[in-house]
C-alpha cells in the first residue's frame, strides 16, 4: 500500500560511471563527462529544490513523519469499529507514506548524483530505516481491514470518506487468504531491513569493493572496464576490444561468483520465507497474485518464445555471416551490423527530434509535459564522477517526475530519452489525475507507456529516412530492442524461476549450479552458432534486477502490450491516442489487467504475445534481405 516507484531500462546497466580515455567529449564537441559535477551547466542538472529546498526542510519533514507515527497506535484494534475510524486510519496511513515518498525520492536522487558522498549515503540510510519503522508501525492495518465482516464492510463503503478507498479495500479483501494476523504481520514488517541485506551486500560488492579490471584501449592506454560501461565496450567495432573487455569483466564476476551465489541465495530464501508465511505454494505465485495477474500470462510468454527460438538462432547466424566470424561469441551480440548508420547527436538535437515526435504522434498534452521537463530542470543529463550509471525516471507526488540520463551522444541515447520520458509522462499524468493512494501504478503497467512510445518512435524514425544505411541501422536497433527488452527478459525470467524452484526444493545455490543453469539458457536461446566462453557462466551475477523478485518478466509483457497499443496507431485508429493517455491517467485506480483491457489489450490472449514475434520475424527478414542482398 505504499508508493515507491522506481522505473528504469534494463538494457543500461546500473553502476558507477567511469568514462574511458577519449570519451570525455564527443566527436561533435559536446562534453559528455565531467570530473566535477559543479562544472556541468545548471540547465543540464536536475533541481531537487522542487522536493525540498534544503536538507533542513528535509529534516523537518522527517521529524514530522516520525511524530505522525506516534498517532498510529490510536487506531490499533479499532479499524473495524466504524466507518469513521476506517477512513481516518487510512487517511493517516497514506499521509505518512506520502511524506515518506518525498523523503525517499530526495534522498535517493541526491545520492545518485554522487554515490561517493558520505552525507548523501547517510541521508539515504536514514530514510531506509524510517521506511522499515513505518512498515512495522502500520502492519496491523491490512489484517484488521481484512477481518471486518463482509456485511459490515459493505455498510462502511456507503460512507463517502471510505468510498474514496474502494479499490484499496477491494485489493485487501482479495488478498485476505494471504494476510496474516497482526502479530505475524508485525514480525514480517520488522524483517524488512534484514530482507534487504542480500541486495545491499551485492550492491556494495559491485559498486564499492570489487576492483574492476583494465584492458588496453583503442589509444594503447589502459582503461578500466566497469559494469556501467559494458555495452560501450561490447558495441565497439574492434573485436579485440570487445573480447578483452567482456572476458575481463565477466572473469571478474566469475572470481566473485561464489560470494554472489551466497547473496542471491539469501535473496531467494527471503522470498521463500515470505511466500510460505503468506500461505503461497511458491514465490512466483506470490509475485503474480500481488499484481493480480493470472499465471497463464507468464506461461504464454515462455511458451511463445520456446515456439519461436529458431528466429533468435537465425539472428545469431546472420550476425556470424555478416561479421565474417569463424565463431560467434556473446561479445559479438551487441556490436552494430551497420556501423556507418550511427551518427553523433547532441542533447539539444535529441530533444528537438523527440519533441517533434511527441507532438506529431502523441499530441500536445503529452508533448507539453515533456517540454516542461526540459524547461524546468527535471532532467539530469551528463555523466560525472561518482554518478549512478544507466537511466531511470523517478519522482515524488508533490513535485514531479525526474529523469536521470548519462547522455553519450548516440541514437541509442535518443531512444533512451523517449523511453524514460514515457515513464515520466505516465507518472505526471497519474499524479495529476489521481489522489496519492491511487497514483502508484503497478510495475506490470509501468513499462507499457515507455515501450509503446519507443515502438512508435521507431516507426517515426523509419518513416523519416530514405537512406538505406540509416534504415538498416534503425532496423538493427529495433531487432536488438526486441531481443533485449522482450526475449532476454524471458531468458532472465526462466533463470529466476529455476533458481527459486531450486531453493524451494532445498537444492544448494552455488557458483557451479547457477552457472550451469545460466549457460544452458544461453545455448537454448542462441542456438548452435553460439560458442559460450566459460566466463559467461557467471553472467547471472551481473543482473541487479534479479534482486527485484520476478520483475524481469514484466518487461516482456509490457513490451507485448506496448507493441499492441502501437499497432493501433499504425492501423490509423482515431481513438488510440486518447485511450493511451487514459491508461496513463488511471494510475493504480484499477487492476493492471483491467487498465490494459481498456486499451484493447488482453494479455491472456496468446495472439498479443505472438504479435511481437511476428514483428521480430518481419524485421529480421528485411535485414537478411538488405544485408545479404537476397
CSV table of C-alpha atoms in Angstrom, one decimal, residues 59-524:
chain,number,residue,atom,x,y,z
A,59,UNK,CA,14.8,17.1,8.3
A,60,UNK,CA,11.7,19.0,9.2
A,61,UNK,CA,9.5,16.6,7.1
A,62,UNK,CA,11.4,13.6,8.5
A,63,UNK,CA,10.7,14.7,12.1
A,64,UNK,CA,7.1,15.4,11.2
A,65,UNK,CA,6.7,11.9,9.8
A,66,UNK,CA,8.2,10.4,12.9
A,67,UNK,CA,5.7,12.3,15.0
A,68,UNK,CA,2.8,11.1,12.8
A,69,UNK,CA,3.8,7.6,13.6
A,70,UNK,CA,3.0,8.3,17.2
A,71,UNK,CA,-0.7,8.7,16.2
A,72,UNK,CA,-0.9,5.2,14.6
A,73,UNK,CA,-1.3,3.4,17.9
A,74,UNK,CA,-4.6,5.3,18.4
A,75,UNK,CA,-6.1,3.1,15.6
A,76,UNK,CA,-4.7,-0.3,16.5
A,77,UNK,CA,-7.5,-2.7,17.3
A,78,UNK,CA,-10.1,-0.1,16.3
A,79,UNK,CA,-10.0,0.0,12.5
A,80,UNK,CA,-13.2,-2.1,12.2
A,81,UNK,CA,-15.2,-0.3,14.8
A,82,UNK,CA,-16.7,2.3,12.5
A,83,UNK,CA,-16.6,3.8,9.0
A,84,UNK,CA,-15.1,6.9,10.6
A,85,UNK,CA,-12.2,5.0,12.2
A,86,UNK,CA,-11.5,3.1,9.0
A,87,UNK,CA,-11.5,6.3,6.9
A,88,UNK,CA,-9.3,8.3,9.3
A,89,UNK,CA,-6.9,5.4,9.8
A,90,UNK,CA,-6.4,5.1,6.0
A,91,UNK,CA,-6.0,8.9,5.8
A,92,UNK,CA,-3.2,8.8,8.3
A,93,UNK,CA,-1.6,5.8,6.7
A,94,UNK,CA,-1.4,7.4,3.3
A,95,UNK,CA,-0.3,10.8,4.7
A,96,UNK,CA,2.6,9.0,6.3
A,97,UNK,CA,3.5,7.2,3.1
A,98,UNK,CA,3.2,10.3,1.1
A,99,UNK,CA,5.7,12.1,3.3
A,100,UNK,CA,8.0,9.1,3.1
A,101,UNK,CA,7.8,9.2,-0.7
A,102,UNK,CA,9.1,12.7,-0.7
A,103,UNK,CA,11.9,11.8,1.7
A,104,UNK,CA,12.8,8.7,-0.3
A,105,UNK,CA,13.0,10.3,-3.7
A,106,UNK,CA,15.0,13.3,-2.4
A,107,UNK,CA,17.5,11.1,-0.5
A,108,UNK,CA,17.8,8.6,-3.3
A,109,UNK,CA,18.3,11.1,-6.1
A,110,UNK,CA,20.6,13.2,-4.0
A,111,UNK,CA,22.8,10.1,-3.5
A,112,UNK,CA,22.6,9.1,-7.2
A,113,UNK,CA,24.3,12.2,-8.4
A,114,UNK,CA,27.4,11.3,-6.5
A,115,UNK,CA,27.3,8.0,-4.7
A,116,UNK,CA,30.7,8.7,-3.0
A,117,UNK,CA,29.4,11.4,-0.8
A,118,UNK,CA,29.1,10.2,2.8
A,119,UNK,CA,26.4,12.7,3.8
A,120,UNK,CA,24.2,11.7,0.9
A,121,UNK,CA,24.6,8.0,1.8
A,122,UNK,CA,23.7,8.8,5.4
A,123,UNK,CA,20.6,10.5,4.3
A,124,UNK,CA,19.6,7.6,2.2
A,125,UNK,CA,20.2,5.1,5.0
A,126,UNK,CA,18.1,7.2,7.4
A,127,UNK,CA,15.2,7.0,5.0
A,128,UNK,CA,15.5,3.3,4.6
A,129,UNK,CA,15.4,2.9,8.4
A,130,UNK,CA,12.4,5.1,8.6
A,131,UNK,CA,10.6,3.1,5.9
A,132,UNK,CA,11.2,-0.1,8.0
A,133,UNK,CA,9.7,1.7,11.1
A,134,UNK,CA,6.7,2.8,9.1
A,135,UNK,CA,6.1,-0.7,7.7
A,136,UNK,CA,6.2,-2.2,11.1
A,137,UNK,CA,4.0,0.5,12.7
A,138,UNK,CA,1.3,0.2,10.1
A,139,UNK,CA,1.5,-3.6,9.8
A,140,UNK,CA,-1.9,-4.1,11.7
A,141,UNK,CA,-3.9,-2.2,9.1
A,142,UNK,CA,-4.4,-4.9,6.5
A,143,UNK,CA,-5.1,-7.7,9.0
A,144,UNK,CA,-7.7,-5.6,10.7
A,145,UNK,CA,-9.4,-4.5,7.5
A,146,UNK,CA,-9.4,-8.0,6.1
A,147,UNK,CA,-11.1,-9.2,9.4
A,148,UNK,CA,-14.1,-6.8,9.0
A,149,UNK,CA,-17.3,-8.8,8.4
A,150,UNK,CA,-18.4,-8.6,4.7
A,151,UNK,CA,-21.8,-7.1,5.6
A,152,UNK,CA,-20.3,-4.6,7.9
A,153,UNK,CA,-17.7,-3.6,5.4
A,154,UNK,CA,-20.4,-3.2,2.7
A,155,UNK,CA,-22.2,-0.8,5.0
A,156,UNK,CA,-19.0,1.1,5.7
A,157,UNK,CA,-18.5,1.5,1.9
A,158,UNK,CA,-21.6,3.7,1.7
A,159,UNK,CA,-19.7,6.4,3.7
A,160,UNK,CA,-18.1,8.8,1.2
A,161,UNK,CA,-14.8,9.1,3.1
A,162,UNK,CA,-14.5,5.3,3.0
A,163,UNK,CA,-15.7,5.1,-0.6
A,164,UNK,CA,-12.7,7.0,-1.8
A,165,UNK,CA,-10.6,4.0,-0.8
A,166,UNK,CA,-12.8,1.5,-2.6
A,167,UNK,CA,-10.1,-0.1,-4.8
A,168,UNK,CA,-7.6,-0.1,-2.0
A,169,UNK,CA,-10.0,-2.0,0.3
A,170,UNK,CA,-11.1,-4.3,-2.5
A,171,UNK,CA,-7.5,-5.3,-3.1
A,172,UNK,CA,-7.0,-6.0,0.7
A,173,UNK,CA,-10.1,-8.2,0.7
A,174,UNK,CA,-8.9,-10.0,-2.4
A,175,UNK,CA,-5.6,-10.7,-0.6
A,176,UNK,CA,-7.3,-11.9,2.6
A,177,UNK,CA,-6.2,-15.6,2.3
A,178,UNK,CA,-2.6,-14.3,2.4
A,179,UNK,CA,-2.8,-11.7,5.1
A,180,UNK,CA,-1.7,-13.0,8.5
A,181,UNK,CA,-2.5,-11.9,12.0
A,182,UNK,CA,-1.4,-8.5,13.3
A,183,UNK,CA,1.4,-10.3,15.3
A,184,UNK,CA,2.7,-12.2,12.3
A,185,UNK,CA,2.5,-9.1,10.0
A,186,UNK,CA,4.4,-7.1,12.6
A,187,UNK,CA,7.2,-9.7,12.6
A,188,UNK,CA,7.3,-9.8,8.7
A,189,UNK,CA,7.4,-6.0,8.6
A,190,UNK,CA,10.2,-5.9,11.2
A,191,UNK,CA,12.2,-8.1,8.9
A,192,UNK,CA,12.2,-5.6,6.0
A,193,UNK,CA,15.6,-4.1,6.7
A,194,UNK,CA,17.0,-7.6,7.2
A,195,UNK,CA,15.5,-8.7,4.0
A,196,UNK,CA,17.4,-6.0,2.1
A,197,UNK,CA,20.7,-7.4,3.3
A,198,UNK,CA,21.4,-9.7,0.3
A,199,UNK,CA,21.0,-6.8,-2.2
A,200,UNK,CA,22.9,-4.3,-0.1
A,201,UNK,CA,25.8,-6.8,0.2
A,202,UNK,CA,25.6,-7.5,-3.6
A,203,UNK,CA,25.5,-3.7,-4.3
A,204,UNK,CA,28.4,-2.9,-2.0
A,205,UNK,CA,30.4,-5.6,-3.7
A,206,UNK,CA,29.7,-4.5,-7.2
A,207,UNK,CA,29.8,-0.7,-6.7
A,208,UNK,CA,32.4,-0.3,-4.0
A,209,UNK,CA,34.6,-3.4,-3.2
A,210,UNK,CA,35.3,-5.1,-6.4
A,211,UNK,CA,38.3,-3.9,-8.3
A,212,UNK,CA,37.3,-3.9,-11.9
A,213,UNK,CA,39.9,-4.9,-14.5
A,214,UNK,CA,41.6,-2.8,-17.1
A,215,UNK,CA,42.4,-3.5,-20.7
A,216,UNK,CA,44.4,-1.8,-23.4
A,217,UNK,CA,42.1,0.6,-25.1
A,218,UNK,CA,42.0,1.9,-28.7
A,219,UNK,CA,44.6,4.5,-27.9
A,220,UNK,CA,47.0,2.0,-26.5
A,221,UNK,CA,46.4,3.1,-22.9
A,222,UNK,CA,45.0,1.2,-20.0
A,223,UNK,CA,41.2,1.8,-19.5
A,224,UNK,CA,39.0,0.4,-16.8
A,225,UNK,CA,36.2,-1.9,-17.6
A,226,UNK,CA,33.2,-1.4,-15.3
A,227,UNK,CA,29.6,-2.8,-15.3
A,228,UNK,CA,28.2,0.6,-16.3
A,229,UNK,CA,30.4,0.7,-19.4
A,230,UNK,CA,29.8,-2.9,-20.5
A,231,UNK,CA,27.7,-2.0,-23.5
A,232,UNK,CA,30.0,0.8,-24.6
A,233,UNK,CA,32.8,-1.8,-24.9
A,234,UNK,CA,30.9,-4.7,-26.4
A,235,UNK,CA,29.4,-2.4,-29.1
A,236,UNK,CA,32.9,-1.5,-30.2
A,237,UNK,CA,33.7,-2.5,-33.8
A,238,UNK,CA,37.1,-3.6,-32.8
A,239,UNK,CA,36.6,-7.3,-31.9
A,240,UNK,CA,39.8,-7.3,-29.8
A,241,UNK,CA,38.4,-4.5,-27.6
A,242,UNK,CA,35.0,-6.1,-27.0
A,243,UNK,CA,36.5,-9.6,-26.4
A,244,UNK,CA,39.1,-8.4,-24.0
A,245,UNK,CA,36.6,-6.2,-22.2
A,246,UNK,CA,33.9,-8.9,-22.0
A,247,UNK,CA,36.2,-11.6,-20.8
A,248,UNK,CA,37.9,-9.3,-18.3
A,249,UNK,CA,34.5,-8.1,-16.9
A,250,UNK,CA,32.9,-11.5,-16.7
A,251,UNK,CA,36.1,-13.1,-15.5
A,252,UNK,CA,35.9,-10.7,-12.5
A,253,UNK,CA,32.3,-11.6,-11.9
A,254,UNK,CA,33.4,-15.3,-12.0
A,255,UNK,CA,36.1,-14.7,-9.5
A,256,UNK,CA,33.5,-13.5,-7.0
A,257,UNK,CA,30.6,-15.7,-8.2
A,258,UNK,CA,30.7,-17.9,-5.1
A,259,UNK,CA,30.0,-14.8,-2.9
A,260,UNK,CA,27.4,-13.6,-5.4
A,261,UNK,CA,25.8,-17.1,-5.2
A,262,UNK,CA,25.5,-16.6,-1.4
A,263,UNK,CA,23.9,-13.1,-1.7
A,264,UNK,CA,21.5,-14.3,-4.4
A,265,UNK,CA,20.8,-17.5,-2.5
A,266,UNK,CA,20.0,-15.4,0.6
A,267,UNK,CA,17.6,-13.3,-1.5
A,268,UNK,CA,15.8,-16.4,-2.8
A,269,UNK,CA,15.5,-17.8,0.7
A,270,UNK,CA,14.0,-14.4,1.8
A,271,UNK,CA,11.3,-14.8,-1.0
A,272,UNK,CA,10.6,-18.4,0.1
A,273,UNK,CA,10.2,-17.3,3.7
A,274,UNK,CA,7.7,-14.6,2.9
A,275,UNK,CA,5.8,-16.8,0.4
A,276,UNK,CA,5.4,-19.6,2.9
A,277,UNK,CA,4.4,-17.3,5.7
A,278,UNK,CA,1.7,-15.8,3.5
A,279,UNK,CA,0.3,-19.2,2.5
A,280,UNK,CA,1.6,-19.4,-1.1
A,281,UNK,CA,2.7,-22.5,-2.8
A,282,UNK,CA,5.6,-20.8,-4.4
A,283,UNK,CA,7.4,-17.4,-4.7
A,284,UNK,CA,6.2,-16.9,-8.2
A,285,UNK,CA,2.6,-17.4,-7.1
A,286,UNK,CA,3.0,-14.7,-4.5
A,287,UNK,CA,4.6,-12.3,-7.0
A,288,UNK,CA,1.8,-12.8,-9.6
A,289,UNK,CA,-1.0,-12.6,-7.0
A,290,UNK,CA,0.3,-9.3,-5.6
A,291,UNK,CA,-0.4,-7.6,-9.0
A,292,UNK,CA,-3.5,-9.8,-9.7
A,293,UNK,CA,-2.1,-11.3,-12.9
A,294,UNK,CA,-3.0,-14.8,-13.8
A,295,UNK,CA,-0.3,-17.4,-14.2
A,296,UNK,CA,-1.3,-18.0,-17.8
A,297,UNK,CA,0.2,-14.7,-18.8
A,298,UNK,CA,3.7,-15.8,-17.8
A,299,UNK,CA,3.2,-19.3,-19.2
A,300,UNK,CA,2.2,-17.8,-22.5
A,301,UNK,CA,5.3,-15.6,-22.6
A,302,UNK,CA,7.6,-18.5,-22.0
A,303,UNK,CA,5.8,-21.0,-24.3
A,304,UNK,CA,5.6,-18.4,-27.2
A,305,UNK,CA,9.4,-17.8,-27.0
A,306,UNK,CA,10.1,-21.5,-26.9
A,307,UNK,CA,8.0,-21.9,-30.0
A,308,UNK,CA,10.0,-19.3,-31.9
A,309,UNK,CA,13.6,-19.7,-30.7
A,310,UNK,CA,14.7,-20.6,-34.2
A,311,UNK,CA,14.2,-16.9,-35.1
A,312,UNK,CA,16.8,-16.0,-32.5
A,313,UNK,CA,19.1,-18.7,-33.9
A,314,UNK,CA,18.6,-17.2,-37.3
A,315,UNK,CA,19.7,-13.8,-35.9
A,316,UNK,CA,22.8,-15.4,-34.4
A,317,UNK,CA,23.6,-16.9,-37.8
A,318,UNK,CA,23.0,-13.6,-39.6
A,319,UNK,CA,25.4,-11.8,-37.3
A,320,UNK,CA,28.1,-14.5,-37.8
A,321,UNK,CA,27.8,-14.3,-41.6
A,322,UNK,CA,27.7,-10.5,-41.9
A,323,UNK,CA,30.5,-10.1,-39.5
A,324,UNK,CA,32.5,-12.8,-41.2
A,325,UNK,CA,33.3,-14.6,-38.0
A,326,UNK,CA,34.7,-18.1,-37.6
A,327,UNK,CA,32.9,-18.4,-34.3
A,328,UNK,CA,30.1,-16.4,-32.8
A,329,UNK,CA,30.5,-15.4,-29.1
A,330,UNK,CA,28.4,-13.4,-26.7
A,331,UNK,CA,30.6,-10.4,-27.1
A,332,UNK,CA,29.6,-10.4,-30.8
A,333,UNK,CA,26.0,-9.9,-30.0
A,334,UNK,CA,25.8,-6.1,-29.4
A,335,UNK,CA,28.0,-4.5,-32.0
A,336,UNK,CA,26.1,-2.8,-34.7
A,337,UNK,CA,25.9,-4.6,-38.0
A,338,UNK,CA,25.6,-1.2,-39.7
A,339,UNK,CA,28.4,0.9,-38.1
A,340,UNK,CA,28.1,3.6,-40.7
A,341,UNK,CA,24.4,4.2,-39.8
A,342,UNK,CA,25.1,5.7,-36.4
A,343,UNK,CA,25.8,9.4,-36.0
A,344,UNK,CA,26.6,11.6,-33.2
A,345,UNK,CA,23.7,13.6,-31.8
A,346,UNK,CA,23.9,16.4,-29.3
A,347,UNK,CA,21.4,16.5,-26.4
A,348,UNK,CA,19.7,19.6,-27.9
A,349,UNK,CA,19.4,17.8,-31.3
A,350,UNK,CA,18.0,14.7,-29.5
A,351,UNK,CA,15.4,16.9,-27.6
A,352,UNK,CA,14.3,18.5,-30.9
A,353,UNK,CA,13.8,15.1,-32.6
A,354,UNK,CA,11.9,13.8,-29.6
A,355,UNK,CA,9.7,16.9,-29.2
A,356,UNK,CA,8.7,16.7,-32.9
A,357,UNK,CA,7.8,13.0,-32.5
A,358,UNK,CA,5.8,13.6,-29.3
A,359,UNK,CA,3.8,16.4,-30.8
A,360,UNK,CA,3.1,14.7,-34.2
A,361,UNK,CA,2.3,11.2,-32.8
A,362,UNK,CA,1.1,11.5,-29.2
A,363,UNK,CA,-0.3,15.0,-29.2
A,364,UNK,CA,0.1,18.3,-27.4
A,365,UNK,CA,-1.0,17.1,-23.9
A,366,UNK,CA,1.8,14.6,-23.9
A,367,UNK,CA,4.4,16.9,-25.5
A,368,UNK,CA,3.7,19.7,-23.1
A,369,UNK,CA,4.7,17.6,-20.1
A,370,UNK,CA,7.9,16.7,-21.9
A,371,UNK,CA,8.7,20.3,-22.7
A,372,UNK,CA,8.2,21.2,-19.0
A,373,UNK,CA,10.7,18.6,-18.0
A,374,UNK,CA,13.3,20.3,-20.2
A,375,UNK,CA,12.4,23.9,-19.3
A,376,UNK,CA,12.1,23.3,-15.5
A,377,UNK,CA,15.2,21.1,-14.9
A,378,UNK,CA,13.6,17.7,-14.3
A,379,UNK,CA,16.4,16.0,-16.3
A,380,UNK,CA,20.0,15.2,-15.2
A,381,UNK,CA,21.8,14.8,-18.5
A,382,UNK,CA,25.5,14.2,-18.4
A,383,UNK,CA,27.8,11.6,-16.7
A,384,UNK,CA,30.1,12.8,-13.9
A,385,UNK,CA,32.5,11.1,-11.5
A,386,UNK,CA,30.5,9.1,-8.9
A,387,UNK,CA,27.1,9.5,-10.6
A,388,UNK,CA,25.0,6.4,-10.9
A,389,UNK,CA,25.0,4.8,-14.3
A,390,UNK,CA,22.2,3.9,-16.6
A,391,UNK,CA,18.9,5.8,-16.9
A,392,UNK,CA,15.7,6.0,-14.9
A,393,UNK,CA,12.6,8.0,-14.2
A,394,UNK,CA,11.5,8.6,-10.6
A,395,UNK,CA,9.7,11.3,-8.8
A,396,UNK,CA,7.6,12.4,-5.9
A,397,UNK,CA,3.9,13.0,-5.8
A,398,UNK,CA,4.0,16.6,-4.6
A,399,UNK,CA,6.7,17.7,-7.1
A,400,UNK,CA,7.1,15.9,-10.4
A,401,UNK,CA,9.0,13.1,-12.0
A,402,UNK,CA,12.7,13.3,-12.6
A,403,UNK,CA,14.8,11.7,-15.4
A,404,UNK,CA,18.4,10.5,-14.8
A,405,UNK,CA,20.4,10.1,-18.0
A,406,UNK,CA,24.0,9.5,-18.9
A,407,UNK,CA,24.0,11.1,-22.3
A,408,UNK,CA,26.7,9.8,-24.7
A,409,UNK,CA,25.5,11.4,-27.9
A,410,UNK,CA,24.2,8.4,-29.9
A,411,UNK,CA,20.9,7.5,-31.5
A,412,UNK,CA,20.5,4.9,-28.7
A,413,UNK,CA,20.5,7.8,-26.2
A,414,UNK,CA,17.6,9.5,-28.1
A,415,UNK,CA,15.6,6.2,-27.7
A,416,UNK,CA,16.5,6.1,-24.1
A,417,UNK,CA,15.3,9.6,-23.6
A,418,UNK,CA,12.0,8.7,-25.3
A,419,UNK,CA,11.7,5.6,-23.2
A,420,UNK,CA,12.3,7.3,-19.9
A,421,UNK,CA,10.0,10.2,-20.8
A,422,UNK,CA,7.3,7.6,-21.3
A,423,UNK,CA,7.7,6.8,-17.6
A,424,UNK,CA,7.8,10.5,-16.6
A,425,UNK,CA,4.7,11.4,-18.5
A,426,UNK,CA,2.9,8.4,-17.1
A,427,UNK,CA,3.9,9.4,-13.5
A,428,UNK,CA,2.9,13.1,-14.2
A,429,UNK,CA,-0.5,12.3,-15.6
A,430,UNK,CA,-1.2,9.7,-12.9
A,431,UNK,CA,-0.3,12.2,-10.2
A,432,UNK,CA,-2.3,14.9,-11.8
A,433,UNK,CA,-5.4,12.8,-12.2
A,434,UNK,CA,-5.4,10.6,-9.1
A,435,UNK,CA,-5.2,11.1,-5.3
A,436,UNK,CA,-2.0,9.9,-3.7
A,437,UNK,CA,-3.3,6.5,-2.8
A,438,UNK,CA,-4.2,5.7,-6.5
A,439,UNK,CA,-1.2,7.5,-8.1
A,440,UNK,CA,1.2,4.5,-7.9
A,441,UNK,CA,0.8,2.2,-10.9
A,442,UNK,CA,1.8,-1.4,-11.0
A,443,UNK,CA,5.2,-2.4,-12.4
A,444,UNK,CA,3.1,-4.6,-14.7
A,445,UNK,CA,1.8,-1.5,-16.4
A,446,UNK,CA,4.9,0.7,-15.8
A,447,UNK,CA,6.8,-0.3,-18.9
A,448,UNK,CA,3.8,-0.2,-21.2
A,449,UNK,CA,3.9,3.6,-21.6
A,450,UNK,CA,7.6,3.7,-22.3
A,451,UNK,CA,7.6,0.7,-24.7
A,452,UNK,CA,4.6,1.9,-26.7
A,453,UNK,CA,6.2,5.4,-27.2
A,454,UNK,CA,9.6,3.8,-28.1
A,455,UNK,CA,7.9,1.5,-30.6
A,456,UNK,CA,6.1,4.4,-32.2
A,457,UNK,CA,9.3,6.5,-32.2
A,458,UNK,CA,11.0,3.7,-34.2
A,459,UNK,CA,8.2,3.9,-36.7
A,460,UNK,CA,8.6,7.7,-36.8
A,461,UNK,CA,12.3,7.5,-37.4
A,462,UNK,CA,11.9,4.8,-40.1
A,463,UNK,CA,9.3,7.0,-41.9
A,464,UNK,CA,11.7,10.0,-41.9
A,465,UNK,CA,14.6,8.4,-43.7
A,466,UNK,CA,15.1,7.3,-47.3
A,467,UNK,CA,18.7,6.4,-46.7
A,468,UNK,CA,19.1,2.6,-46.9
A,469,UNK,CA,22.1,2.6,-44.5
A,470,UNK,CA,20.2,4.6,-41.9
A,471,UNK,CA,17.2,2.4,-42.3
A,472,UNK,CA,19.2,-0.7,-41.8
A,473,UNK,CA,20.8,0.8,-38.7
A,474,UNK,CA,17.4,1.5,-37.2
A,475,UNK,CA,16.1,-2.0,-38.1
A,476,UNK,CA,19.1,-3.4,-36.4
A,477,UNK,CA,18.5,-1.3,-33.3
A,478,UNK,CA,14.8,-2.4,-33.3
A,479,UNK,CA,15.7,-6.0,-33.5
A,480,UNK,CA,18.2,-5.6,-30.7
A,481,UNK,CA,15.5,-3.8,-28.7
A,482,UNK,CA,13.1,-6.8,-29.2
A,483,UNK,CA,15.9,-9.2,-28.3
A,484,UNK,CA,16.9,-7.2,-25.2
A,485,UNK,CA,13.6,-6.0,-23.8
A,486,UNK,CA,11.4,-9.0,-24.7
A,487,UNK,CA,13.4,-12.1,-25.4
A,488,UNK,CA,16.3,-11.7,-23.0
A,489,UNK,CA,13.8,-10.8,-20.2
A,490,UNK,CA,12.1,-14.1,-20.6
A,491,UNK,CA,15.5,-15.7,-20.6
A,492,UNK,CA,16.1,-13.9,-17.3
A,493,UNK,CA,12.7,-14.9,-16.0
A,494,UNK,CA,13.5,-18.6,-16.7
A,495,UNK,CA,16.7,-18.3,-14.8
A,496,UNK,CA,15.0,-16.6,-11.9
A,497,UNK,CA,12.1,-19.2,-11.9
A,498,UNK,CA,14.5,-22.1,-12.0
A,499,UNK,CA,16.6,-20.6,-9.2
A,500,UNK,CA,13.6,-20.2,-7.0
A,501,UNK,CA,12.5,-23.7,-7.8
A,502,UNK,CA,16.0,-24.9,-6.7
A,503,UNK,CA,15.6,-23.0,-3.4
A,504,UNK,CA,12.1,-24.3,-2.8
A,505,UNK,CA,13.4,-27.9,-3.4
A,506,UNK,CA,16.2,-27.4,-0.9
A,507,UNK,CA,18.9,-27.6,-3.6
A,508,UNK,CA,22.1,-25.6,-2.9
A,509,UNK,CA,22.8,-22.5,-5.0
A,510,UNK,CA,26.4,-22.3,-5.9
A,511,UNK,CA,28.6,-20.7,-8.5
A,512,UNK,CA,28.6,-24.0,-10.4
A,513,UNK,CA,24.8,-24.8,-10.1
A,514,UNK,CA,23.7,-21.3,-11.1
A,515,UNK,CA,26.4,-21.0,-13.7
A,516,UNK,CA,25.5,-24.3,-15.5
A,517,UNK,CA,21.8,-23.3,-15.5
A,518,UNK,CA,22.6,-19.9,-17.0
A,519,UNK,CA,24.9,-21.4,-19.6
A,520,UNK,CA,22.1,-23.9,-20.7
A,521,UNK,CA,19.8,-20.9,-21.2
A,522,UNK,CA,22.4,-19.1,-23.4
A,523,UNK,CA,22.7,-22.2,-25.5
A,524,UNK,CA,18.9,-22.8,-25.8
